[in-house]
Structures are given as structure tokens and as C-alpha cells.
Coordinates of C-alpha atoms (C1' of nucleotides) in Angstrom, one line a residue:
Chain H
X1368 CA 129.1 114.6 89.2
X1369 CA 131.3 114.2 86.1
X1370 CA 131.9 110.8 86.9
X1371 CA 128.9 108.8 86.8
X1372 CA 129.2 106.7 89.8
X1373 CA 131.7 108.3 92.7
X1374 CA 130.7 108.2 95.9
X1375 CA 128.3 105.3 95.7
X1376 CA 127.6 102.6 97.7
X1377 CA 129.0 99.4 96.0
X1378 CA 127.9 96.8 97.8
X1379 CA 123.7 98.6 97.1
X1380 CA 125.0 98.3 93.4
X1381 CA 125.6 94.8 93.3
X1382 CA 122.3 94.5 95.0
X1383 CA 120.4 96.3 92.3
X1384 CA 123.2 94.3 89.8
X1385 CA 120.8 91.3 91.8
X1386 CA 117.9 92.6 91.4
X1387 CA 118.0 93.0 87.8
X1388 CA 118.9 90.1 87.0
X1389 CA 116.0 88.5 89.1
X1390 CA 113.9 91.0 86.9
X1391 CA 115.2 90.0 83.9
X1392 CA 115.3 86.5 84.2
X1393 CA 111.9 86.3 86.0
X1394 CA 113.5 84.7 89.0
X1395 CA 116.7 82.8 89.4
X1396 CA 119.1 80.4 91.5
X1397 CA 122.0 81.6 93.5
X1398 CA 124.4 79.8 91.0
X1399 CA 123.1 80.9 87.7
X1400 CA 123.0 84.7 89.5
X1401 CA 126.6 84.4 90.5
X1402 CA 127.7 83.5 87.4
X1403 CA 126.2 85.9 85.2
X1404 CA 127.6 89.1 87.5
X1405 CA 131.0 87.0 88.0
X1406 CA 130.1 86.8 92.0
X1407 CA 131.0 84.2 94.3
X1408 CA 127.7 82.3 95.6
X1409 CA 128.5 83.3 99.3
X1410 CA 128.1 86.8 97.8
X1411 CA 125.0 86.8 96.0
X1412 CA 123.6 84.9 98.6
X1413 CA 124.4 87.5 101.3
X1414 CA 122.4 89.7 98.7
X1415 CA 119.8 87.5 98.3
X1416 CA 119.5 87.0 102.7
X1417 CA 119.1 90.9 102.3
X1418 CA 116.8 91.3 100.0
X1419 CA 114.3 88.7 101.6
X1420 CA 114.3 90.1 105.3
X1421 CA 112.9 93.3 103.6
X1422 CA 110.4 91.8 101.4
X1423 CA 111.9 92.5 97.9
X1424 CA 112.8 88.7 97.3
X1425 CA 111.0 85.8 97.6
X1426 CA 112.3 82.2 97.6
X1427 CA 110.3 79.1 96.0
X1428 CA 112.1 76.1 96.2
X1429 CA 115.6 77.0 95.6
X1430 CA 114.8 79.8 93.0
X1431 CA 114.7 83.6 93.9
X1432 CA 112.1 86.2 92.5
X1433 CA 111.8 89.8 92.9
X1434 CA 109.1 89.9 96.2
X1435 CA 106.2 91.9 96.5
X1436 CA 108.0 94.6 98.8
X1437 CA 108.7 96.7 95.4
X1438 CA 104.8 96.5 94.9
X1439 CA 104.3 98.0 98.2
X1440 CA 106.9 100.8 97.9
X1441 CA 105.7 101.6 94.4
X1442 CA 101.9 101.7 95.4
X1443 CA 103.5 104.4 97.9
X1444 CA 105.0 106.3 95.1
X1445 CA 102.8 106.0 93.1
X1446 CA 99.7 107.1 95.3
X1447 CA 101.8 110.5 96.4
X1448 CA 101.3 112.0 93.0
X1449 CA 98.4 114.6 93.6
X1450 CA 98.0 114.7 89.8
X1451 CA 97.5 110.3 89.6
X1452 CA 94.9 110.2 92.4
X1453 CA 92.8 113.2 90.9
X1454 CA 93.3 112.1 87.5
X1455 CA 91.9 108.0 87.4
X1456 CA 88.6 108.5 87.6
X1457 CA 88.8 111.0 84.6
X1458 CA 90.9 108.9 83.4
X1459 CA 88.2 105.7 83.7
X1460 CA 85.3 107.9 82.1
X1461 CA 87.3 108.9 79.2
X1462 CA 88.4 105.6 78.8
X1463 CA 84.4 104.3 78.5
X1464 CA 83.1 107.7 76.4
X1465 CA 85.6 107.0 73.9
X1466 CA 86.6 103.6 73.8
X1467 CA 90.3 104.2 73.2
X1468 CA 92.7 103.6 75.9
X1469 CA 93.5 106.7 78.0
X1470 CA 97.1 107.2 79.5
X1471 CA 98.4 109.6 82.2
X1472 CA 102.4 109.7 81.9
X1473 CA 104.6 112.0 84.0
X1474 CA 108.5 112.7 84.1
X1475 CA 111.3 112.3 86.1
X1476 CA 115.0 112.5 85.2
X1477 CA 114.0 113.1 81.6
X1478 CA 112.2 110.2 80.9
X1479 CA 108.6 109.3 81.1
X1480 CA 106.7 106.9 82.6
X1481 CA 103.1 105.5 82.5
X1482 CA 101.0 106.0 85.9
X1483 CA 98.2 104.8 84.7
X1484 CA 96.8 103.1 81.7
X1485 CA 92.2 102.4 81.4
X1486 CA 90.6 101.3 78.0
X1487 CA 91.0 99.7 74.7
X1488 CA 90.2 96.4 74.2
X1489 CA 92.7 93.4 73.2
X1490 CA 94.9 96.3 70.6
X1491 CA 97.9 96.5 73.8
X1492 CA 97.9 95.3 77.4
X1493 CA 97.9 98.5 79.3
X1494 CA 98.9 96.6 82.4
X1495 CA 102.6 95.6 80.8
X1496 CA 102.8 99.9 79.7
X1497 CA 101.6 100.9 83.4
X1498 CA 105.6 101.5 85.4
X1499 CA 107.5 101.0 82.0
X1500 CA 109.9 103.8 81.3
X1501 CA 109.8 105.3 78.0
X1502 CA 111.7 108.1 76.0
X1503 CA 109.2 111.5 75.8
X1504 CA 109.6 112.1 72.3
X1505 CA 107.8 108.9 71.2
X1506 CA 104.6 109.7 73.0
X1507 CA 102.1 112.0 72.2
X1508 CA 102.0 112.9 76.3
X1509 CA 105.7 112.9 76.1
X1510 CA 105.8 115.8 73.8
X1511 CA 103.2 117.5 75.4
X1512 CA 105.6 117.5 78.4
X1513 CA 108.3 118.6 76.8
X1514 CA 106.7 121.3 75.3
X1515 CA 106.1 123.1 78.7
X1516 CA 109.3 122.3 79.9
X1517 CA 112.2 125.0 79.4
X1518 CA 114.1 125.2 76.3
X1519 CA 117.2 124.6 77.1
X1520 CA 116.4 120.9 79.6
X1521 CA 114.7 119.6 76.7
X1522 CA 117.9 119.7 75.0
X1523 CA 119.5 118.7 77.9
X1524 CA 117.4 115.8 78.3
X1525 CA 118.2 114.7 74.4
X1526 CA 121.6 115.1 75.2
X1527 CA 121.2 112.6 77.8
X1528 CA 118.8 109.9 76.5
X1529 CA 119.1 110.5 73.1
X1530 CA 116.1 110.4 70.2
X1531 CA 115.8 106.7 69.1
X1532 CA 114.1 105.7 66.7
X1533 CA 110.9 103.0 67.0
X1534 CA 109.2 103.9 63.3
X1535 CA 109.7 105.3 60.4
X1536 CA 107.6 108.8 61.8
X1537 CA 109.6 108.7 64.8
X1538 CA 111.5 112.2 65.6
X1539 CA 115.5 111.5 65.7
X1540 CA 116.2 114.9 64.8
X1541 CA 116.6 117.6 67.9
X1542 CA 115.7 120.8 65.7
X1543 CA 112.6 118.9 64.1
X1544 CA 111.2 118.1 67.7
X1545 CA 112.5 121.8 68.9
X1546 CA 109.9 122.9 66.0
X1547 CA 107.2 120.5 66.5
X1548 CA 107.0 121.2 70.5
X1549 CA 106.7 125.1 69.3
X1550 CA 103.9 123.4 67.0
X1551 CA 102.5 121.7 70.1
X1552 CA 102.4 125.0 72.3
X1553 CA 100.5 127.1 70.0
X1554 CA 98.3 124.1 69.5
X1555 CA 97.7 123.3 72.9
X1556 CA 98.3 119.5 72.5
X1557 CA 100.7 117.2 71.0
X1558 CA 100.3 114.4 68.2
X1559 CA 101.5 110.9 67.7
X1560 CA 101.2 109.7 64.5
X1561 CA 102.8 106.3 65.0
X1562 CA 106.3 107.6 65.8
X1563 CA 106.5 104.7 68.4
X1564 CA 104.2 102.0 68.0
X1565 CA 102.9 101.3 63.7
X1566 CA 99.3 102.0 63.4
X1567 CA 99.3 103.6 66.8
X1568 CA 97.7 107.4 67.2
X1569 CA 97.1 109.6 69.9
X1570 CA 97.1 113.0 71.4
X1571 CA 98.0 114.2 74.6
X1572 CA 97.9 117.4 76.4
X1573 CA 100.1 118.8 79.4
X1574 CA 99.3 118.8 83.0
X1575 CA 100.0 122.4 83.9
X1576 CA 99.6 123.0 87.6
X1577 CA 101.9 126.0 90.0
X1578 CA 103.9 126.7 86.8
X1579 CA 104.8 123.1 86.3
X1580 CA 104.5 120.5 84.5
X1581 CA 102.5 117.5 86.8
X1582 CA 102.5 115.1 83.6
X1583 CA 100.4 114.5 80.5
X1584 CA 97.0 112.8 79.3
X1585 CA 96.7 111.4 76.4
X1586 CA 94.3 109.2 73.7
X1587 CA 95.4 106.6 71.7
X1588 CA 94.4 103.8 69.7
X1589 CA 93.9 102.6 65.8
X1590 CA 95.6 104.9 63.1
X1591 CA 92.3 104.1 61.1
X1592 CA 90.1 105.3 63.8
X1593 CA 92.2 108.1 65.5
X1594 CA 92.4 109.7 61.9
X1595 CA 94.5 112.8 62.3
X1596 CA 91.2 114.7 61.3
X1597 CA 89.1 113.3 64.1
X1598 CA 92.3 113.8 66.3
X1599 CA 91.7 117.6 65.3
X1600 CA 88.1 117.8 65.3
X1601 CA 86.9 115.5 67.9
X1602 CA 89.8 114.1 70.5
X1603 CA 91.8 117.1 71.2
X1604 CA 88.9 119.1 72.1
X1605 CA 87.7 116.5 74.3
X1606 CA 90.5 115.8 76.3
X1607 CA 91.5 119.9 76.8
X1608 CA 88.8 120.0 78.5
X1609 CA 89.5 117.3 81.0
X1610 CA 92.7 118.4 81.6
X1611 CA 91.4 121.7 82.1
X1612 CA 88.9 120.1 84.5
X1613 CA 92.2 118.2 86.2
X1614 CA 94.1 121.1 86.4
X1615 CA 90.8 122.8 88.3
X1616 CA 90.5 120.0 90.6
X1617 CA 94.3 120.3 91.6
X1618 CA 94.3 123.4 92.5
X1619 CA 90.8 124.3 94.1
X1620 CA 89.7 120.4 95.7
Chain J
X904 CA 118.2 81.3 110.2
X905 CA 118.2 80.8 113.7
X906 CA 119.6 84.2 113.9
X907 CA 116.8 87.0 112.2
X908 CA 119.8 88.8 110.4
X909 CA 123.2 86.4 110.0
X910 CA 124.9 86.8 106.5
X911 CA 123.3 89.6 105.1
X912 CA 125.1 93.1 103.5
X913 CA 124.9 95.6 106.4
X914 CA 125.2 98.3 103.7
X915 CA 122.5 97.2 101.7
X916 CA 120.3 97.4 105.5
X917 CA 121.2 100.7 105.8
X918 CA 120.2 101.9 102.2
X919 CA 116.8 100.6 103.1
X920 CA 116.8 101.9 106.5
X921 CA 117.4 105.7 104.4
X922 CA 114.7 104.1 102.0
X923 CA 112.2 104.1 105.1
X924 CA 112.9 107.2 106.5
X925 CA 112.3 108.6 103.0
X926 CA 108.8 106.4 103.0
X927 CA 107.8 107.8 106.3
X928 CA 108.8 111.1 106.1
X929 CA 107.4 111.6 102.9
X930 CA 110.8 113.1 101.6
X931 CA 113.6 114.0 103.9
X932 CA 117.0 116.4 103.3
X933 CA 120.3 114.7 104.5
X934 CA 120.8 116.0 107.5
X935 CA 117.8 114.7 108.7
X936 CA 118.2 111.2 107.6
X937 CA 121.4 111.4 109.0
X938 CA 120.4 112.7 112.4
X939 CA 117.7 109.8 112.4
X940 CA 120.0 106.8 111.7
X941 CA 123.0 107.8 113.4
X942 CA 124.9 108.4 110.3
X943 CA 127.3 110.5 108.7
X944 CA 126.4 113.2 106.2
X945 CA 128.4 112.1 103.7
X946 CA 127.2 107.8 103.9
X947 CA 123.6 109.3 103.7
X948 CA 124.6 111.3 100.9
X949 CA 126.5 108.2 99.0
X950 CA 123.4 105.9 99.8
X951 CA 121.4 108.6 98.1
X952 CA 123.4 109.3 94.9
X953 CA 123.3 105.4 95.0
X954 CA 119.9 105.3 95.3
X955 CA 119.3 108.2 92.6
X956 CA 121.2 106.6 89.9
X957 CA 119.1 103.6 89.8
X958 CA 115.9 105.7 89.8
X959 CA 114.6 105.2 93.3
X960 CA 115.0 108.3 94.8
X961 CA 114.9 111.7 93.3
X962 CA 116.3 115.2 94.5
X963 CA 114.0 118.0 94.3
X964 CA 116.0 121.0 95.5
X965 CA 117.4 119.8 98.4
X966 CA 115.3 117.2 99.2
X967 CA 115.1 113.5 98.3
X968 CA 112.1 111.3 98.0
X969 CA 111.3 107.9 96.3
X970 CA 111.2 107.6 92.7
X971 CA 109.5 105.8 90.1
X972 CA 111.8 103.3 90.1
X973 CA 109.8 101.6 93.2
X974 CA 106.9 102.1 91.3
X975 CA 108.3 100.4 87.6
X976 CA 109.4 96.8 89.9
X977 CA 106.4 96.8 91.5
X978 CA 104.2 96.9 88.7
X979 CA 106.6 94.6 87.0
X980 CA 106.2 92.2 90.4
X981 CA 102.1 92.4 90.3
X982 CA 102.1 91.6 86.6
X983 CA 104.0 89.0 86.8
X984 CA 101.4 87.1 89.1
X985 CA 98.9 85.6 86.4
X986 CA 96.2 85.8 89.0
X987 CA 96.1 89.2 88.9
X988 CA 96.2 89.9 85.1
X989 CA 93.3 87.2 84.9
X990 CA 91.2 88.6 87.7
X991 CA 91.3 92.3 86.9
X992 CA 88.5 92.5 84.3
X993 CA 86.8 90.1 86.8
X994 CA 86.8 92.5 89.8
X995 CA 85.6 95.2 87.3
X996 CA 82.6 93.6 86.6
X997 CA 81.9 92.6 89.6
X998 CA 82.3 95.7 91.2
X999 CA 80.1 97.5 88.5
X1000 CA 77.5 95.0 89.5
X1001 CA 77.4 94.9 92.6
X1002 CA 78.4 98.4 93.5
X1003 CA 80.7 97.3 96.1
X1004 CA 84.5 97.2 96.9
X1005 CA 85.7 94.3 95.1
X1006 CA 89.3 93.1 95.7
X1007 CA 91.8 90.9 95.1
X1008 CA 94.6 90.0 97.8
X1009 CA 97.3 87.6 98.0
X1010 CA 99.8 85.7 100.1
X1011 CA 103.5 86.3 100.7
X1012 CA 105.9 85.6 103.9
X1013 CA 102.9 84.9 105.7
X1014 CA 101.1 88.4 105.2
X1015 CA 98.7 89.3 102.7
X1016 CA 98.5 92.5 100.3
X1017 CA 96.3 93.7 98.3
X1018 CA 96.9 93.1 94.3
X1019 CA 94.0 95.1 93.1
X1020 CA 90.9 97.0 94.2
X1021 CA 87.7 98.1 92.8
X1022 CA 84.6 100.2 93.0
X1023 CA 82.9 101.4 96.3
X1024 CA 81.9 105.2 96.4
X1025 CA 84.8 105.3 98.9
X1026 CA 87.0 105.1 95.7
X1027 CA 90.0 107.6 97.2
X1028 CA 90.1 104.8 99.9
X1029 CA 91.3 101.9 97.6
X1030 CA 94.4 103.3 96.4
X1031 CA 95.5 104.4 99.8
X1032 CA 95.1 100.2 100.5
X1033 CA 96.4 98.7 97.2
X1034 CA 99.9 97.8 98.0
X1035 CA 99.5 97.5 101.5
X1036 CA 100.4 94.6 104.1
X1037 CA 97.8 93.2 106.0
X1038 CA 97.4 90.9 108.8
X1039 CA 95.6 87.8 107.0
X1040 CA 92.9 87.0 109.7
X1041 CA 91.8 90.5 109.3
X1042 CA 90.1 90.2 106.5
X1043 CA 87.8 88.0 104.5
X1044 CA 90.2 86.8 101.9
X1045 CA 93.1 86.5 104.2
X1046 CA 90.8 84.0 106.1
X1047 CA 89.8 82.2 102.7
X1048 CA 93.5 82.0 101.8
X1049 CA 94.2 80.7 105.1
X1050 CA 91.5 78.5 105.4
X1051 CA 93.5 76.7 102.2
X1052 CA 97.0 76.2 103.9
X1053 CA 97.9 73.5 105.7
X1054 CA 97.4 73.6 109.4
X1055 CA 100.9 73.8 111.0
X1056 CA 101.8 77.1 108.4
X1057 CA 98.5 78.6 109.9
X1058 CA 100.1 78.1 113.2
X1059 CA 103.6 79.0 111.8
X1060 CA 102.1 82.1 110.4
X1061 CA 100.5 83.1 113.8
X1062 CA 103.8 82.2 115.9
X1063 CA 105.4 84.7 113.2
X1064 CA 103.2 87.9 112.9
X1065 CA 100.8 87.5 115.6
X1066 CA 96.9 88.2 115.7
X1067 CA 96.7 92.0 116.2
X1068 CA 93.2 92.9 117.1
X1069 CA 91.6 95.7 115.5
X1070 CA 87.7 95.6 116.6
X1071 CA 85.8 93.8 119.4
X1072 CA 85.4 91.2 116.7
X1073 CA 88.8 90.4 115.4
X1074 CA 90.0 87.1 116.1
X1075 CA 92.6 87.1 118.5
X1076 CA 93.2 83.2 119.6
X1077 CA 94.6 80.7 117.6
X1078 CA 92.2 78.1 118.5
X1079 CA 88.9 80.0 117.9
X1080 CA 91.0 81.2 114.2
X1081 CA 91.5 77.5 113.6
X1082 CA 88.2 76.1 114.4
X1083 CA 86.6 79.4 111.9
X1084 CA 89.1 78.1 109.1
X1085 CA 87.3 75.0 109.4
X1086 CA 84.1 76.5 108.9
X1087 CA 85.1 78.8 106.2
X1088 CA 86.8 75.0 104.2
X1089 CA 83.4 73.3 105.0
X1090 CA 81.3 76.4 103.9
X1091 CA 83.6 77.2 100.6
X1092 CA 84.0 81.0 101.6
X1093 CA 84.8 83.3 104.8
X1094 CA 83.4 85.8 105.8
X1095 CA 84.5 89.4 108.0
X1096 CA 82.3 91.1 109.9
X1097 CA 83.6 94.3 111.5
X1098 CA 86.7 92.6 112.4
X1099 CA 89.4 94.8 111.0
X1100 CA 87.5 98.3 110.5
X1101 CA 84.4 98.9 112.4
X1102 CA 81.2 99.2 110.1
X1103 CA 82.6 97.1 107.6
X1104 CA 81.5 93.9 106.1
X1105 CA 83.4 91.3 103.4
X1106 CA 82.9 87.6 101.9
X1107 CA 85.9 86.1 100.7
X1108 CA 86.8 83.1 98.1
X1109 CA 90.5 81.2 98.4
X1110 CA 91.5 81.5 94.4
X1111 CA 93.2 77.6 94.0
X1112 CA 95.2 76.5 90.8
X1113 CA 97.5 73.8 90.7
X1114 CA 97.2 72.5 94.4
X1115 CA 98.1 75.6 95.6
X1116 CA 96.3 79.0 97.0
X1117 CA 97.1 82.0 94.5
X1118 CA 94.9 84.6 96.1
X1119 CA 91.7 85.3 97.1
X1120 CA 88.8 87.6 95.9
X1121 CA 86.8 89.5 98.3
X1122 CA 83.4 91.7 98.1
X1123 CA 83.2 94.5 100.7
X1124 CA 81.4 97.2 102.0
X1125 CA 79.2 98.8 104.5
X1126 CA 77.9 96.2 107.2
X1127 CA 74.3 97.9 106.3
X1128 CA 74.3 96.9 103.3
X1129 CA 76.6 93.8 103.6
X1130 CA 74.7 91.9 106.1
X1131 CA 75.2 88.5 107.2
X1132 CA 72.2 87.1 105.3
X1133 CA 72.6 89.4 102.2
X1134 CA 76.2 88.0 102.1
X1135 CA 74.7 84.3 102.3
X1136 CA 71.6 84.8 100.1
X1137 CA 73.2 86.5 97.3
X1138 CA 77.1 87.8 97.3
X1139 CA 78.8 84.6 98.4
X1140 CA 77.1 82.9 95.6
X1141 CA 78.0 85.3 93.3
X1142 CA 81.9 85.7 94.5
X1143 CA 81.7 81.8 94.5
X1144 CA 80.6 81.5 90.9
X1145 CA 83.4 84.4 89.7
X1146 CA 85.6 82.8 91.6
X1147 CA 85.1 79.6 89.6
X1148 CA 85.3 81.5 86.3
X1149 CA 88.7 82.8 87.4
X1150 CA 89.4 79.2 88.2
X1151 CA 89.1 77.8 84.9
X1152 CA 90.4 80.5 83.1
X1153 CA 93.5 80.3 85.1
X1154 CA 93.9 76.5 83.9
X1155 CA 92.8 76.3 80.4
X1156 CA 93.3 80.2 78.8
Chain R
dA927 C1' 126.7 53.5 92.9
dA928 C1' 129.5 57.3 91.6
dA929 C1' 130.1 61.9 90.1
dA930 C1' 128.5 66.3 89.6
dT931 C1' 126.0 70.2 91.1
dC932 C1' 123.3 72.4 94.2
dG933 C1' 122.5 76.0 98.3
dT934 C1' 124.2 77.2 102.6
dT935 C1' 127.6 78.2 106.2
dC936 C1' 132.0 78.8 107.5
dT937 C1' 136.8 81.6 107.8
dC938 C1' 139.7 85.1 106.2
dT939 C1' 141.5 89.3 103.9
dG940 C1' 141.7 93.2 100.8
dA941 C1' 138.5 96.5 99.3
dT942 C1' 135.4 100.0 100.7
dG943 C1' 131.7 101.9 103.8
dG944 C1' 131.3 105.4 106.8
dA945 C1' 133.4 109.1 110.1
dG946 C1' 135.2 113.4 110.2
dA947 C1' 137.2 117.5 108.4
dA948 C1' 137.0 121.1 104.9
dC949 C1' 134.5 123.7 101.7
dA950 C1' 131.3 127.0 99.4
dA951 C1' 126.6 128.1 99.5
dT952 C1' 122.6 129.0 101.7
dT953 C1' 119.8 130.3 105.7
dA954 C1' 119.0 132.2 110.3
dT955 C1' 119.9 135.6 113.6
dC956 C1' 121.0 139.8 115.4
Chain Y
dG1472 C1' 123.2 144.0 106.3
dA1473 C1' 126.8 141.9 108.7
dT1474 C1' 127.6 137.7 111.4
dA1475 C1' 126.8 133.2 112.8
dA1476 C1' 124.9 128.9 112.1
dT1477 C1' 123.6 125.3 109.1
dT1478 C1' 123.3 123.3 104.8
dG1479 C1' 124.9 119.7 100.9
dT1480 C1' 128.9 118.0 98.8
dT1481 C1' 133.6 116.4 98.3
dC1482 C1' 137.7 115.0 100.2
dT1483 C1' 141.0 111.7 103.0
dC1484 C1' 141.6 107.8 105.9
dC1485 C1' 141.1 103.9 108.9
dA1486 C1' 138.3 99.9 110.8
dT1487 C1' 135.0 97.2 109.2
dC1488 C1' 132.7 94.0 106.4
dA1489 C1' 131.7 92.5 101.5
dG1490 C1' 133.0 89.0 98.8
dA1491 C1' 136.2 84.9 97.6
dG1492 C1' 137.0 80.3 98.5
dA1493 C1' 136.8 76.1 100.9
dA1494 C1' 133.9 72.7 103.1
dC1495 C1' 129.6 70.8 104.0
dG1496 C1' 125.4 67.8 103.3
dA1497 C1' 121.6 67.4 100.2
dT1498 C1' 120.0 66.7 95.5
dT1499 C1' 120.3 65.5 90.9
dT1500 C1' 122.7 63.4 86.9
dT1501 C1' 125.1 60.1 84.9

DNA sequence: AAAATCGTTCTCTGATGGAGAACAATTATC
DNA sequence: GATAATTGTTCTCCATCAGAGAACGATTTT
């Protein structure tokens, strides 16, 4: 526990050591694999054997890319979150009423990640957001998670992954997001007022279902359309009440 | 090669073999991973701190399930096919026109899987199949991507994963698959009528770029409304013409 | 034509994966 | 409410196997 990694598996660590390097690469050859994780060939090509059986490597040629089994097992994720199947098509008729790109994020080990992503026009490609990982207090949904979730893992969770900084708004300072989140629950949802992307607003409001958090929606798009005033007046309202529709569906459908 | 599973890392089979039983059980506590692969408590439990400090599997009390982790390399693995980032709008439209499923499936190993799926009232249905293997003479764009490879992989293909039937009208001989491949080449698109799930219909178009078979669109929905002569009169024509679109844009944007 | 580099398949050995015991914590049983 | 059974986790330790290195033919470079 104090140590990060006793009592793991090595030889599954080189394989996601692999993996990554597939990923980051966009595909590779046994040699120029070995080389950057200081493997022999044999080795990485073992790995590589492995990998393919299950899907999770492909091989073109004599290069290696990450196969579609991830795809598969991700879907499966994906799909067993209640909150993302009840939440798309919501999430779709937002996305068309307002014209702004609508996001549903959710947490796991203190970071958040994108589910699903429907809107906006050329401004950011949802489909390179959708299963990226990003740090909670840079997202409008982010905070709204965090402001539902107990004092004392929020700070744990800072502790861990730390505030970076993306913008000059961004939040870097644990007692000035400790006061905004209190902000956030009397408000009922959360701002973003390009603390992670420049020219980039939004709002997002907690999913709140059995006492705990299920994720976040949010709205964002243009600074110069989501005005912080339209935020207030027109936005927040709007998307309170789909959550509270959501949160409905979840429990009574 | 000859031998299914020479020089590959035993350990890294196991991890997936806990990976499954996680996948099929839905979430499973130790023990009972243990108890199913005839393994030790404390391997299982190494395989899935292992597993938890890369993100693909969580602990939630004490049980374990997947984690995002799946679900961030597989949408990494999908956008990185450019057929799917260029046929998504695509699909959209046409499945706001034509009120049907609209979907987008490709080839890997010899199987296909769905990429991306659209529209149809049935819309629950299309998550639960997005990320799924399928047998490719099961389906319309399976066919059409077939009908596209050279004969002896069609054959290969077959040798490998059979040609499970599903319906009185699935295809179940190689010979009678072959001689409708040639049909579906001469033609320009295949069809499926009721021959994976009963009462449904599909026309499928091979998606080609550069020589080579990326994918294949598909329209489907119920044979009632799908009939054969609806599908030649008006869909194919319309799949073949998006189809083309998707062509172009592939090669020149 | 020669040299270099590639992926793959061997053999071999030291590191490590997995069994089993021990533990506290929890749950089931009476 | 006490006892027994079962749980997840952390140890130690030995037999296995992951990974290094050499050898191979096939490509690619020079």
C-alpha cells in the first residue's frame, strides 16, 4: 500500500510498458519497442504474441498497433454505467436545442473522464475528449463532482494528482477550490470560465443518484457566447433540469 | 504459429483470463476469481492490484470490476481508424433520414465489429452492439467487406471462425457464401435478410481507399419496412451514393 | 555483391509468479 | 452474542518461466 507497486505482476507491467508505447507511438516494430523499454526482442515479442492471441494487438506488415480488443472491452465498460446509457439521448437533445457541445464526465480514482461528448461544430473534436482522462478541477463537471464528494477525498484526491495549471483562471490553489466547490453547492452547479481550455466556458451540474455521485453534465462552448450572464440566466437553469430529469429516470425507469 | 499459443507470457494469459471473469461476471471478489481459474488468493490479488494501478480494474468495497482504463484505449483504438472519424457525421445523417439503424463495421483477424451505430427507435439496442464481435457473413456489411477480399482469405477466414448459423437463412456453406460474394461484387452492395436476427433486414456497402477494404456501412431495420425491393429501389442507392461521399472524402480531405 | 538490420525461433538461467501459511477483519451460524 | 467460518491482504519460499542472447533466414541499405 505504501509502496506503489508490491505485489504486482511484472511481467503484465512490461505488457502495459508495451502497450503504451504502441499507444504512444501509434504502432511500432519489435526492435524500435525493445529499444525504447531496454528489452530484448525475444521479450517484447513474447509480449507482442500475447497481446495478439487476445485481440489487443494487431500486426500490419512487420509493425504492431494497439488491436481493436480494447475497443470491445471499453464499449463493455463503458455501456455498464447506468448513468451513460440513460444520459445520451438527453445528452443528444441538449446538444441540438443549444448548439454547444454537451459532455457527461464521471470519476474514478480521483480523476475524471469523458463518457460521452454530442455537439458543437468544428470549435473541438469531441471524439479525441471522449476516454481522455482529465484532472476534475479544470472542468466545470469536474467541480461539480467534487463538490458532492466528501471533504476530506477531495483533498485527498489533490494530494494525489495535484492542481495543474492549463490557464491563467485555472485553480492551483487547494483552499480557493475548497471555497469555490462550497460556492458550487449552494449554487447547485459549477462554472468554467476558461480555467482549462482559453476562450472555453461551461457549466456543469452533479449527477446525484443513492447518495452518490454517478458523474456530471455539463455545457460548453465560446467564452463570447457562454457569457457568464447567459451561463446564469439561461444555461444553468436549463441543464438542472435535465439532470434533475436524469436523476428521475435513474431511479424510477 | 503452428502451435495456437508457443512463446507467449503465461502471466500476461492469466491476467486476461481474471480480466474475463471480471467481464463476464460483471465484477467478481477474489475468492471467486480464484476458485474459477484455479488460482491462488494471493496471484489473483497481485493480478488485480496489477491491473488497478494501470486503471483497468477498480475496487469498490470488496469487489473488483473493469475500469475506464479499457474504455480510454479503446476510444483511442476507434479514433485512430480515419474511417470512422470520417463516417460518423455520415451515419448521422443518414440515419436521421432514413429513420433506420445506420452502422458502420469493420474488419480485424478475420471478424468484424462494429465501429459506430445510429438511429432506429430501438436506440438502447445499439450500444449493447457497438464494440461487439461479429461473425462477418452475418451481416450485410460483413458480406460487403468480404465480398472485397481476395478469395483464398474468404476461405481462410471461414477455415478460422467458422459459419455459425443463426436463422433458417444464414449462410452456412462455403460455396453458396462464395458464389453470393460474387453477386454482392457484380451488384456493388449485399444484402441480409433475416440471417443473423429474425425480422431483421440490412444493405451493406464495402468502404475501399487505397486498394484496400476499410469498413463497410450498413442500413438496417425491420424486414417490414426493409423489404427486398425497398432496399433495391431506394436504400441501396442511397447507402451507395454516401458510401461514395465517404469515398472521396477519405482520399482528398 | 556485401553489409547491415530486420523479425522470429531457439536454448538457458536467474528473477519472479504463484502456492500456501498466517493474519486481522468481517460475515455466517448457532 | 459467542463461536465458527470465510474473507482480503501480506508474508515467505520454491519451481517455473520471463527475458537475455545467440542463431537463423529474409529484407533492406550501402
Amino acid at each position: 500500500m505504501t509502496d506503489g507497486n508490491a505485489g504486482t505482476v511484472k511481467s503484465v507491467e512490461t505488457m502495459f510498458a508495451v502497450v503504451d508505447v504502441l499507444r504512444e507511438r501509434d504502432g511500432a516494430r519489435v526492435t524500435a519497442i525493445a529499444d525504447e523499454l531496454d528489452l530484448s526482442k525475444s521479450a517484447v515479442h513474447k509480449h507482442l504474441s500475447t497481446l495478439r492471441n487476445h485481440r489487443f494487438a494487431v500486426k500490419e506488415g512487420d509493425e504492431y498497433r494497439l488491436g481493436l480488443g480494447f475497443f470491445g472491452y471499453g464499449s463493455y465498460v463503458r455501456t455498464r454505467y447506468d448513468v451513460f446509457r440513460k444520459a445520451k439521448p438527453l445528452i443528444r437533445e441538449l446538444a441540438d436545442e443549444t448548439g454547444e457541445m454537451v459532455w457527461l464526465i464521471t470519476e474514478e480514482n480521483g480523476m475524471g473522464m469523458y463518457l460521452f461528448g454530442d455537439g458543437g461544430s468544428l470549435d473541438v473534436n469531441v471524439d479525441s475528449l471522449v476516454g481522455t482522462w482529465r484532472h476534475l478541477h479544470l472542468n466545470s463537471g469536474g467541480k461539480a463532482i467534487l463538490s458532492r464528494l466528501p471533504e476530506e477525498r477531495v483533498v485527498e484526491i489533490v494530494e494525489r494528482h495535484g492542481l495543474p495549471r492549463r490557464t491563467d483562471a485555472t485553480i492551483t490553489d487547494l483552499d480557493e477550490l475548497l471555497a469555490e466547490l462550497e460556492t458550487v453547492r449552494e449554487r447547485g452547479y459549477a462554472l468554467n470560465l476558461a480555467e482549462d481550455m482559453a476562450g472555453i466556458h461551461a457549466v456543469g451540474v452533479p449527477i446525484v443518484h443513492r447518495d452518490r455521485v454517478q458523474g456530471a453534465l455539463s455545457i460548453a462552448g465560446a467564452a463570447n457566447r457562454l457569457t457568464e450572464d447567459r451561463i446564469h440566466d439561461e444555461y444553468a437553469d436549463r441543464l438542472l433540469t435535465a439532470v434533475n430529469d436524469l436523476e428521475l429516470n435513474l431511479t424510477y425507469r
